CSV table of C-alpha atoms in Angstrom, one decimal:
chain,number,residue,atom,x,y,z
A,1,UNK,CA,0.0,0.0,0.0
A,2,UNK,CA,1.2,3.2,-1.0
A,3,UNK,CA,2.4,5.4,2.5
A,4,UNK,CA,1.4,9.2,2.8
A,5,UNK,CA,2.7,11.4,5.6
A,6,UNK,CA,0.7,14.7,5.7
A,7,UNK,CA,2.8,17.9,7.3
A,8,UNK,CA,1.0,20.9,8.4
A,9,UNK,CA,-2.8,19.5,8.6
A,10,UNK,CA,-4.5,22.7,8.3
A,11,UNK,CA,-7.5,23.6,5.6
A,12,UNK,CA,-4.7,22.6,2.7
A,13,UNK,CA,-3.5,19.5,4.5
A,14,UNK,CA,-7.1,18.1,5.8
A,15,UNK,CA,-8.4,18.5,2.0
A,16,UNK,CA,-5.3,16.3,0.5
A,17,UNK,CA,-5.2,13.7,2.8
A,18,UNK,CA,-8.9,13.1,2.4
A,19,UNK,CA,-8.0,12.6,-1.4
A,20,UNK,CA,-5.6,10.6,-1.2
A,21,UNK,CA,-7.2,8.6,1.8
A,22,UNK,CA,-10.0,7.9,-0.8
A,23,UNK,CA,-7.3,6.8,-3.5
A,24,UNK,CA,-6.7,4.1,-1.1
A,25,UNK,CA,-3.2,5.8,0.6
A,26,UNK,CA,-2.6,4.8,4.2
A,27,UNK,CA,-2.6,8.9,5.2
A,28,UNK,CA,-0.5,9.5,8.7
A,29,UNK,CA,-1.6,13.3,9.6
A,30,UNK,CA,1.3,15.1,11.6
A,31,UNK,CA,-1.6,17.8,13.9
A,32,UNK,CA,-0.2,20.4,15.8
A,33,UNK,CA,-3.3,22.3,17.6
A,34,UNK,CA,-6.1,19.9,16.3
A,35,UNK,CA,-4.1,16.8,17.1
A,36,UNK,CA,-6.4,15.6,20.0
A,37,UNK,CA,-9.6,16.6,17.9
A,38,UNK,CA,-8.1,14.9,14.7
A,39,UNK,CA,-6.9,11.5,16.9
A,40,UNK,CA,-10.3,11.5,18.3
A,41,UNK,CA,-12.4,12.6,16.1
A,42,UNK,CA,-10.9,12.2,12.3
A,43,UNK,CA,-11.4,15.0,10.0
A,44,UNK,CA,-15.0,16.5,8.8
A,45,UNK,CA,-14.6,18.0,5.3
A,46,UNK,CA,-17.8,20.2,4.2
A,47,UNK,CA,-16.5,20.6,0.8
A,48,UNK,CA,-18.8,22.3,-2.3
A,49,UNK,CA,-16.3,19.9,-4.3
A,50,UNK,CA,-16.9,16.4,-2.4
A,51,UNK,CA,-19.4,17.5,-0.2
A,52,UNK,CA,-19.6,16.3,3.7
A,53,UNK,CA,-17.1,13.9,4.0
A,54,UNK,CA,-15.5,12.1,7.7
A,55,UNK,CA,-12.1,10.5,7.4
A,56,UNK,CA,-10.1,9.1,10.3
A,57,UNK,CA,-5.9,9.5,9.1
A,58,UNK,CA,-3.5,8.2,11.6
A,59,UNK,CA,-2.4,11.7,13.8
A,60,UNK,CA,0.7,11.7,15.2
A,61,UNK,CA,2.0,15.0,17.1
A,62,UNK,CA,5.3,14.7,15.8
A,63,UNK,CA,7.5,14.1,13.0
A,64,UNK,CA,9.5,11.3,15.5
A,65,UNK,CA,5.9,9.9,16.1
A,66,UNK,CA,5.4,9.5,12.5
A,67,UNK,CA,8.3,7.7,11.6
A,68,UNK,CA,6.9,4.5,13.0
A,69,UNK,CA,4.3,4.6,10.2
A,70,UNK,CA,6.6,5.2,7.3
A,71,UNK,CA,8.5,4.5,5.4
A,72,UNK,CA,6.5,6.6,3.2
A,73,UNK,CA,6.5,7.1,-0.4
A,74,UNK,CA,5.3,10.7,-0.5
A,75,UNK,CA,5.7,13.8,2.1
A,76,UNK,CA,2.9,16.7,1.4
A,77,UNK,CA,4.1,19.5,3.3
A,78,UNK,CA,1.2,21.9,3.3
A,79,UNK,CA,2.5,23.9,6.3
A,80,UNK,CA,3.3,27.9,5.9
A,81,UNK,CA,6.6,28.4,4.0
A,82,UNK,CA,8.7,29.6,6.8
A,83,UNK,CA,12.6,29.5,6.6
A,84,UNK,CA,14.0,26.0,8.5
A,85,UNK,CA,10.4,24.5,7.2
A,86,UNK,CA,12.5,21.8,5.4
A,87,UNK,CA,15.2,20.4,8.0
A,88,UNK,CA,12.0,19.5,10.2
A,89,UNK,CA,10.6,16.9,8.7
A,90,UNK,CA,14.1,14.8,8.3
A,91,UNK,CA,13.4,12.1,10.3
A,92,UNK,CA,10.4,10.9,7.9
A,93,UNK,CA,11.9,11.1,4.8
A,94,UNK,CA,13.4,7.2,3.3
A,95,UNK,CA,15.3,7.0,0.1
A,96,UNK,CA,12.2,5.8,-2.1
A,97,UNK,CA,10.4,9.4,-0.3
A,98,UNK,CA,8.9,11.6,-3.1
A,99,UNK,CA,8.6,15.2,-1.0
A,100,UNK,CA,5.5,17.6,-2.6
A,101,UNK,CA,5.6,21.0,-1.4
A,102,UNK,CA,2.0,22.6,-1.3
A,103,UNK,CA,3.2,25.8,-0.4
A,104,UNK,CA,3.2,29.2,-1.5
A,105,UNK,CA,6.3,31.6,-2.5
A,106,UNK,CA,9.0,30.8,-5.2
A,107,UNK,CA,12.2,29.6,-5.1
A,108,UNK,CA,11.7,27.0,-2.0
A,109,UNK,CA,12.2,24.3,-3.5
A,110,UNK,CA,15.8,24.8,-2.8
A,111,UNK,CA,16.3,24.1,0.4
A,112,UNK,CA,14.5,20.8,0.3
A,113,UNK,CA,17.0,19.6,-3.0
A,114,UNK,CA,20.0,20.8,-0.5
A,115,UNK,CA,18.5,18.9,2.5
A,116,UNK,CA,17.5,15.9,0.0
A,117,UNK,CA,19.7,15.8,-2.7
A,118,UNK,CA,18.9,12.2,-4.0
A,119,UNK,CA,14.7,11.9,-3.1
A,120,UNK,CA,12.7,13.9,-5.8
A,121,UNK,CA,11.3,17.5,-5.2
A,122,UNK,CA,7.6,17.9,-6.5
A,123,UNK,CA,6.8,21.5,-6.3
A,124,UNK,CA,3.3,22.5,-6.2
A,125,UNK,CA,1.1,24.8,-6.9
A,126,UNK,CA,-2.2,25.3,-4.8
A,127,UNK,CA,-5.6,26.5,-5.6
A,128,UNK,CA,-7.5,25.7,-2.8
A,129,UNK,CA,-10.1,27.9,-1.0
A,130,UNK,CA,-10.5,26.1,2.5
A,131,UNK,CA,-10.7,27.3,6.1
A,132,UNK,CA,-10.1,25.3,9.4
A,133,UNK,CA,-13.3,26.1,11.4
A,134,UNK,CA,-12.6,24.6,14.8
A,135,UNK,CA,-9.8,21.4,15.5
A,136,UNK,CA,-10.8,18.8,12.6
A,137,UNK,CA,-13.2,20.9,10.6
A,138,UNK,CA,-12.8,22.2,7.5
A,139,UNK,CA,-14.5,24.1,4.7
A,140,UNK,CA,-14.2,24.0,1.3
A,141,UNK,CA,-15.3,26.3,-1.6
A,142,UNK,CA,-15.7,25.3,-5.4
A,143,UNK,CA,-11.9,24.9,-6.6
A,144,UNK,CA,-9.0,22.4,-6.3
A,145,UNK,CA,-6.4,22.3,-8.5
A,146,UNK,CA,-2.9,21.0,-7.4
A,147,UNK,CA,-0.3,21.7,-10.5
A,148,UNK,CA,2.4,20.3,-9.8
A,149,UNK,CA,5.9,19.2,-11.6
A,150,UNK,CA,10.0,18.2,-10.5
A,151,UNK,CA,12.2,20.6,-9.4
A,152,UNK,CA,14.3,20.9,-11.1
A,153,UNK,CA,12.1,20.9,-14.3
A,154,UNK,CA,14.9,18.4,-16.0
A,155,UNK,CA,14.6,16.2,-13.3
A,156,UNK,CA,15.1,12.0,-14.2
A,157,UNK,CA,12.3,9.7,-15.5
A,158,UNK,CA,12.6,8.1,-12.3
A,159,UNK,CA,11.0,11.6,-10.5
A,160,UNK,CA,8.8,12.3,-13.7
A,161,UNK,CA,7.5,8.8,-12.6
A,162,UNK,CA,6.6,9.5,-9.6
A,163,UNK,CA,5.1,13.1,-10.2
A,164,UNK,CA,2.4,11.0,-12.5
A,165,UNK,CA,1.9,8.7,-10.1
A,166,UNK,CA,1.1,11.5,-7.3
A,167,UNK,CA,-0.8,13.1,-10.0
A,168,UNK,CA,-2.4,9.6,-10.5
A,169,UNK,CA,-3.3,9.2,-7.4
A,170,UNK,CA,-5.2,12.5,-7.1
A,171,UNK,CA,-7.5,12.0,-9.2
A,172,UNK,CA,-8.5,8.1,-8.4
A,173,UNK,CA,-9.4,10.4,-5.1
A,174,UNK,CA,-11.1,12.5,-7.2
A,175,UNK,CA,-8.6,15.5,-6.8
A,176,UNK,CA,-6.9,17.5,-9.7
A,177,UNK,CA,-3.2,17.7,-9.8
A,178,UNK,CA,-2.2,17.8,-13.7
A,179,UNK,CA,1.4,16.9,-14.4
A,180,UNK,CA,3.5,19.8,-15.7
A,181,UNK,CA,7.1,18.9,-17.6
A,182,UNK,CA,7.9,22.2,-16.0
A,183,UNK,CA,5.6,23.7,-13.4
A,184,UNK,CA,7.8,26.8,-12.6
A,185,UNK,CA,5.8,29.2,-15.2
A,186,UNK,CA,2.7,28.5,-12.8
A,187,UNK,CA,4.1,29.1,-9.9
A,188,UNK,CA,5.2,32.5,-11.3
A,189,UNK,CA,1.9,33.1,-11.9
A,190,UNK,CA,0.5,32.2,-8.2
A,191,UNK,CA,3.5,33.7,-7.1
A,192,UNK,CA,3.0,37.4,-9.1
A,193,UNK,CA,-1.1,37.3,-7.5
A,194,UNK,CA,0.2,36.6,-4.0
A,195,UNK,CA,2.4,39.0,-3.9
A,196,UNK,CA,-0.2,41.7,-5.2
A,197,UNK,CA,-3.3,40.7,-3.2
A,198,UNK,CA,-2.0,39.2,-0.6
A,199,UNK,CA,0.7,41.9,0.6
A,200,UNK,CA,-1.9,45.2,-0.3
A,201,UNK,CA,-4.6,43.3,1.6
A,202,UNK,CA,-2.5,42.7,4.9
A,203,UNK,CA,-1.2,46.1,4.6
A,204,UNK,CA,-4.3,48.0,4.1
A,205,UNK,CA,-6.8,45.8,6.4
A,206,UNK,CA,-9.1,45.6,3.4
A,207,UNK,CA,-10.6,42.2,1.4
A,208,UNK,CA,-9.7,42.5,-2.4
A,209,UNK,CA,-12.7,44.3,-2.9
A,210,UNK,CA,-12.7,46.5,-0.4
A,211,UNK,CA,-9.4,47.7,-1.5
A,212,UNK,CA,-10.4,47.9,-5.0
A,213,UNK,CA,-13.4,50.4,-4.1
A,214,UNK,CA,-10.4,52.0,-1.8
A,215,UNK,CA,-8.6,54.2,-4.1
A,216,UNK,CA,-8.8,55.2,-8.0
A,217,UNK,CA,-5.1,53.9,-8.0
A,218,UNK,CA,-5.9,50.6,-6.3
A,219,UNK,CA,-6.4,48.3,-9.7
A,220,UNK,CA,-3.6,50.1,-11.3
A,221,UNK,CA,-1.3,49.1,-8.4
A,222,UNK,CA,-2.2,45.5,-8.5
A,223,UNK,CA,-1.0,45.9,-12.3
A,224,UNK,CA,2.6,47.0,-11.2
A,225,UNK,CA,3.1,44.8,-8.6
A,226,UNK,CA,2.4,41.8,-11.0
A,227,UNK,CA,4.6,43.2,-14.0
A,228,UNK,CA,7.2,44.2,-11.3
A,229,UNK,CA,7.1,40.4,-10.8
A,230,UNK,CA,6.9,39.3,-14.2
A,231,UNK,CA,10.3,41.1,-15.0
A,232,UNK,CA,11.9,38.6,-11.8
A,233,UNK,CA,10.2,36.0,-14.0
A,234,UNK,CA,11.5,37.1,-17.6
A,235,UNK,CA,15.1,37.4,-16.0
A,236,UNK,CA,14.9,34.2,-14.1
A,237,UNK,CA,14.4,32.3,-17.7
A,238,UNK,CA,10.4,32.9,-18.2
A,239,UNK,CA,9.8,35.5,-20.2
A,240,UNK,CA,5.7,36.1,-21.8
A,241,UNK,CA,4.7,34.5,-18.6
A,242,UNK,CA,3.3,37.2,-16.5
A,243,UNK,CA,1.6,38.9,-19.5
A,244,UNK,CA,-0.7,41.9,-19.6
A,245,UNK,CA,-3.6,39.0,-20.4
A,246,UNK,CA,-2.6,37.1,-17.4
A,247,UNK,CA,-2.3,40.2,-14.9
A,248,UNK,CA,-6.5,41.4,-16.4
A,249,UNK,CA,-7.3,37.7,-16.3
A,250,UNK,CA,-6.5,37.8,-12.4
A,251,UNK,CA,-8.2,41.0,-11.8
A,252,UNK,CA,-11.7,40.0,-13.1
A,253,UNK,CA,-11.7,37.6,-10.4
A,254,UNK,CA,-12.1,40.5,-7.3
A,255,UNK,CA,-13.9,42.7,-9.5
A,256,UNK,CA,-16.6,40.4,-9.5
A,257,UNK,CA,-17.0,40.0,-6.0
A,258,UNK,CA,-17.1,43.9,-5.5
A,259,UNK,CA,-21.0,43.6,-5.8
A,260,UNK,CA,-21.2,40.5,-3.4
A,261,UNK,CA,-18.5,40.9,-1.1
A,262,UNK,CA,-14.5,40.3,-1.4
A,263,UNK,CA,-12.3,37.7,-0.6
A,264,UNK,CA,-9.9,37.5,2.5
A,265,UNK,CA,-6.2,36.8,1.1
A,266,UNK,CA,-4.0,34.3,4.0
A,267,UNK,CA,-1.9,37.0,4.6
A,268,UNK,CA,-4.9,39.3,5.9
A,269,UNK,CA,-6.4,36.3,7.9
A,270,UNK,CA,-3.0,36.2,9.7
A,271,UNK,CA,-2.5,39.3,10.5
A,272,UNK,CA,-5.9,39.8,11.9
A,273,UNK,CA,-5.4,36.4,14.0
A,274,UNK,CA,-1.7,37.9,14.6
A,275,UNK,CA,0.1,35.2,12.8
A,276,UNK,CA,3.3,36.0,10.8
A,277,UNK,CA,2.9,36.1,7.5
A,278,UNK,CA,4.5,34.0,4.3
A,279,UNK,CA,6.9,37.5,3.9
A,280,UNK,CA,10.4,35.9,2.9
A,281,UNK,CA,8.1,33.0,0.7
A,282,UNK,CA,6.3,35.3,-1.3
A,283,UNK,CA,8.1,38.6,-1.4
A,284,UNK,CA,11.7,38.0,-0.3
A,285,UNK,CA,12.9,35.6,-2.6
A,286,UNK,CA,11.1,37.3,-5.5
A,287,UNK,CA,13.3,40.2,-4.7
A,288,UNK,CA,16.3,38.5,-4.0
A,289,UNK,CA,16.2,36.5,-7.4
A,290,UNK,CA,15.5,39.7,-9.2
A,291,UNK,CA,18.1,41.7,-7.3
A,292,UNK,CA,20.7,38.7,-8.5
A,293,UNK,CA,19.8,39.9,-11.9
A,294,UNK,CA,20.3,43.1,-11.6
A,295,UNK,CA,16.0,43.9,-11.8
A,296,UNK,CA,14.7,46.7,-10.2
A,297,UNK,CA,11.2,45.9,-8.8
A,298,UNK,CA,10.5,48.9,-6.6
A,299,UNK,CA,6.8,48.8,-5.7
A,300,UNK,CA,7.7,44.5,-4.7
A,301,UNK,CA,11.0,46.4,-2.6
A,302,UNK,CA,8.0,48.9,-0.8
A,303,UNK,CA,5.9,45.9,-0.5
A,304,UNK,CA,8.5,43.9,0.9
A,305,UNK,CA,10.0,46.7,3.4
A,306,UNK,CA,6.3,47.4,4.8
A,307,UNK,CA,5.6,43.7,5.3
A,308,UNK,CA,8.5,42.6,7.2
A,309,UNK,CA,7.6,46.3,9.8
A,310,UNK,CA,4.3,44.4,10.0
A,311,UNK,CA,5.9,40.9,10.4
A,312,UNK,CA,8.1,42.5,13.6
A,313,UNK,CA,5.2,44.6,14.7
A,314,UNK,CA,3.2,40.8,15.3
A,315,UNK,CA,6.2,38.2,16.3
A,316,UNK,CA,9.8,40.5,17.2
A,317,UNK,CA,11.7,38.1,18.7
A,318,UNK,CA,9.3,34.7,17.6
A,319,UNK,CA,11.4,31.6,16.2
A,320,UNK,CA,8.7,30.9,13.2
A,321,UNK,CA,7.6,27.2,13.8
A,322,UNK,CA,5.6,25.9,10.5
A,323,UNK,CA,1.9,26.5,10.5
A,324,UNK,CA,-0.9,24.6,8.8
A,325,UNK,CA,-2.1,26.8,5.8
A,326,UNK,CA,-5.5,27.3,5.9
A,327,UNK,CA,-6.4,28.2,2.5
């Protein structure tokens, strides 16, 4: 039976190993704060997608604690991209262990191919709108999409193998997560929205369309944020990825919510829950790979510079310990 260890069981986390628990994987669940709800309970899944749904993974409260189900044949880490994220989770990881990362940001994969240079890297990108409601409960909107694709994108057969058969094993759980030869264009993509509505949202206090009834010079903003991105992308090797299509594609989205309500971006929910936020993910090492190649990206340096003051205004001195995303 194929072996699944789930790290960071949040909204993200609860909705992938109830896929692959329906696919037939033996899911172990490494819970943090819901771990006695989750042990005792199982997960509840209200999902627009699968509907109400009860699953009972193995929860362990500890990476030791889930060795002793393993070896496993995929890690998902779905936990908040924080920096030392990817040492944690050592003592689970075998030779034949395929490690996904559901997580947002670019340029992470990195550390996992230092820390792991011979298992493959599957880096992900998530589409997911789900919440943690209490311990063990979770809701779920009307997307899930999981693109996903080897780092690096000229990875061996042997890791393009095992990307299909993650991919595979989505959908017999009735999941999406399309194989990509080379996923790194999409997660420019997520990576150019996040860092637009994401950052303005935390900054501001507003939803998306709040902010967008904010200011004449709101929607404009969002535009240079993206391109600023686009030009990291361009010099990084992916040029005509973040394309003036692509950035008024995105923007139709929270324009059509500004006469039903907006949508609250992660980073707003944790500032308003006084969480740190996904600032060295999402912004940081978009401006450190564009500053390697000579890019000037000021509006993603203001965003950056603002973001970390509000990162130290929630946590100073806090040594960031991975979080379960939530959506």
């Amino acid at each position: 039976m194929t072996r699944a260890l789930i790290f960071g069981t949040g909204g993200v986390g609860c909705i992938y190993g109830y896929i692959l628990h329906k696919a037939g994987v033996s899911v172990t669940a490494v819970c943090r704060t819901n771990y006695s709800a989750v042990k005792e309970n199982g997960i509840l899944i209200r999902s627009k997608v699968f509907g109400r749904e009860r699953y009972h993974p193995t929860a362990v409260p500890t990476i030791s604690e889930a060795r002793q189900h393993g070896p496993f044949d995929f890690i998902l880490v779905c936990s908040k991209a924080f920096p030392g994220t990817a040492k944690m989770m050592e003592e689970a990881v075998s030779p034949q262990t395929a490690i996904a990362l559901a997580q947002n940001g670019i340029g992470g994969e990195e550390d996992y191919a230092n820390l792991y240079p011979s298992n493959t890297i599957i880096s992900g990108v998530v589409y997911l709108p789900v919440t943690q409601v209490e311990p063990g409960i979770v809701e779920h909107g009307p997307l899930e999409r999981f693109e996903i694709g080897t780092y690096p994108p000229n990875a061996p057969a042997s890791a393009k193998a095992q990307v299909q058969q993650l991919s595979d094993l989505f959908k017999a759980g009735g999941g999406s997560a399309p194989a990509f030869d080379d996923v790194q264009p999409r997660r420019w993509i997520k990576v150019a929205v996040n860092a637009a509505w994401n950052a303005t949202t935390a900054l501001t206090l507003c939803d998306d369309a709040n902010y967008l009834r904010s200011s004449p010079n709101a929607e404009n903003m969002i535009r240079k944020i993206m391109k600023d991105v686009g030009k990291v992308a361009a010099a990084a090797g992916y040029p005509d990825v973040i394309t003036d299509e692509v950035i008024e594609h995105d923007l139709q989205r929270p324009k059509s919510r500004l006469a039903t309500g907006g949508k609250e971006p992660s980073m707003l929910t944790d500032v308003r829950h006084g969480r740190p936020m996904e600032v060295e993910a999402i912004l940081g090492n978009t401006l450190r790979i564009g500053q390697k190649h000579g890019v000037e990206t000021p509006y993603l340096e203001m965003l950056y510079t603002l973001a970390k003051g509000r990162n130290y205004a929630i946590a100073p001195d806090a040594e960031w310990k991975p979080i379960a995303r939530h959506d």
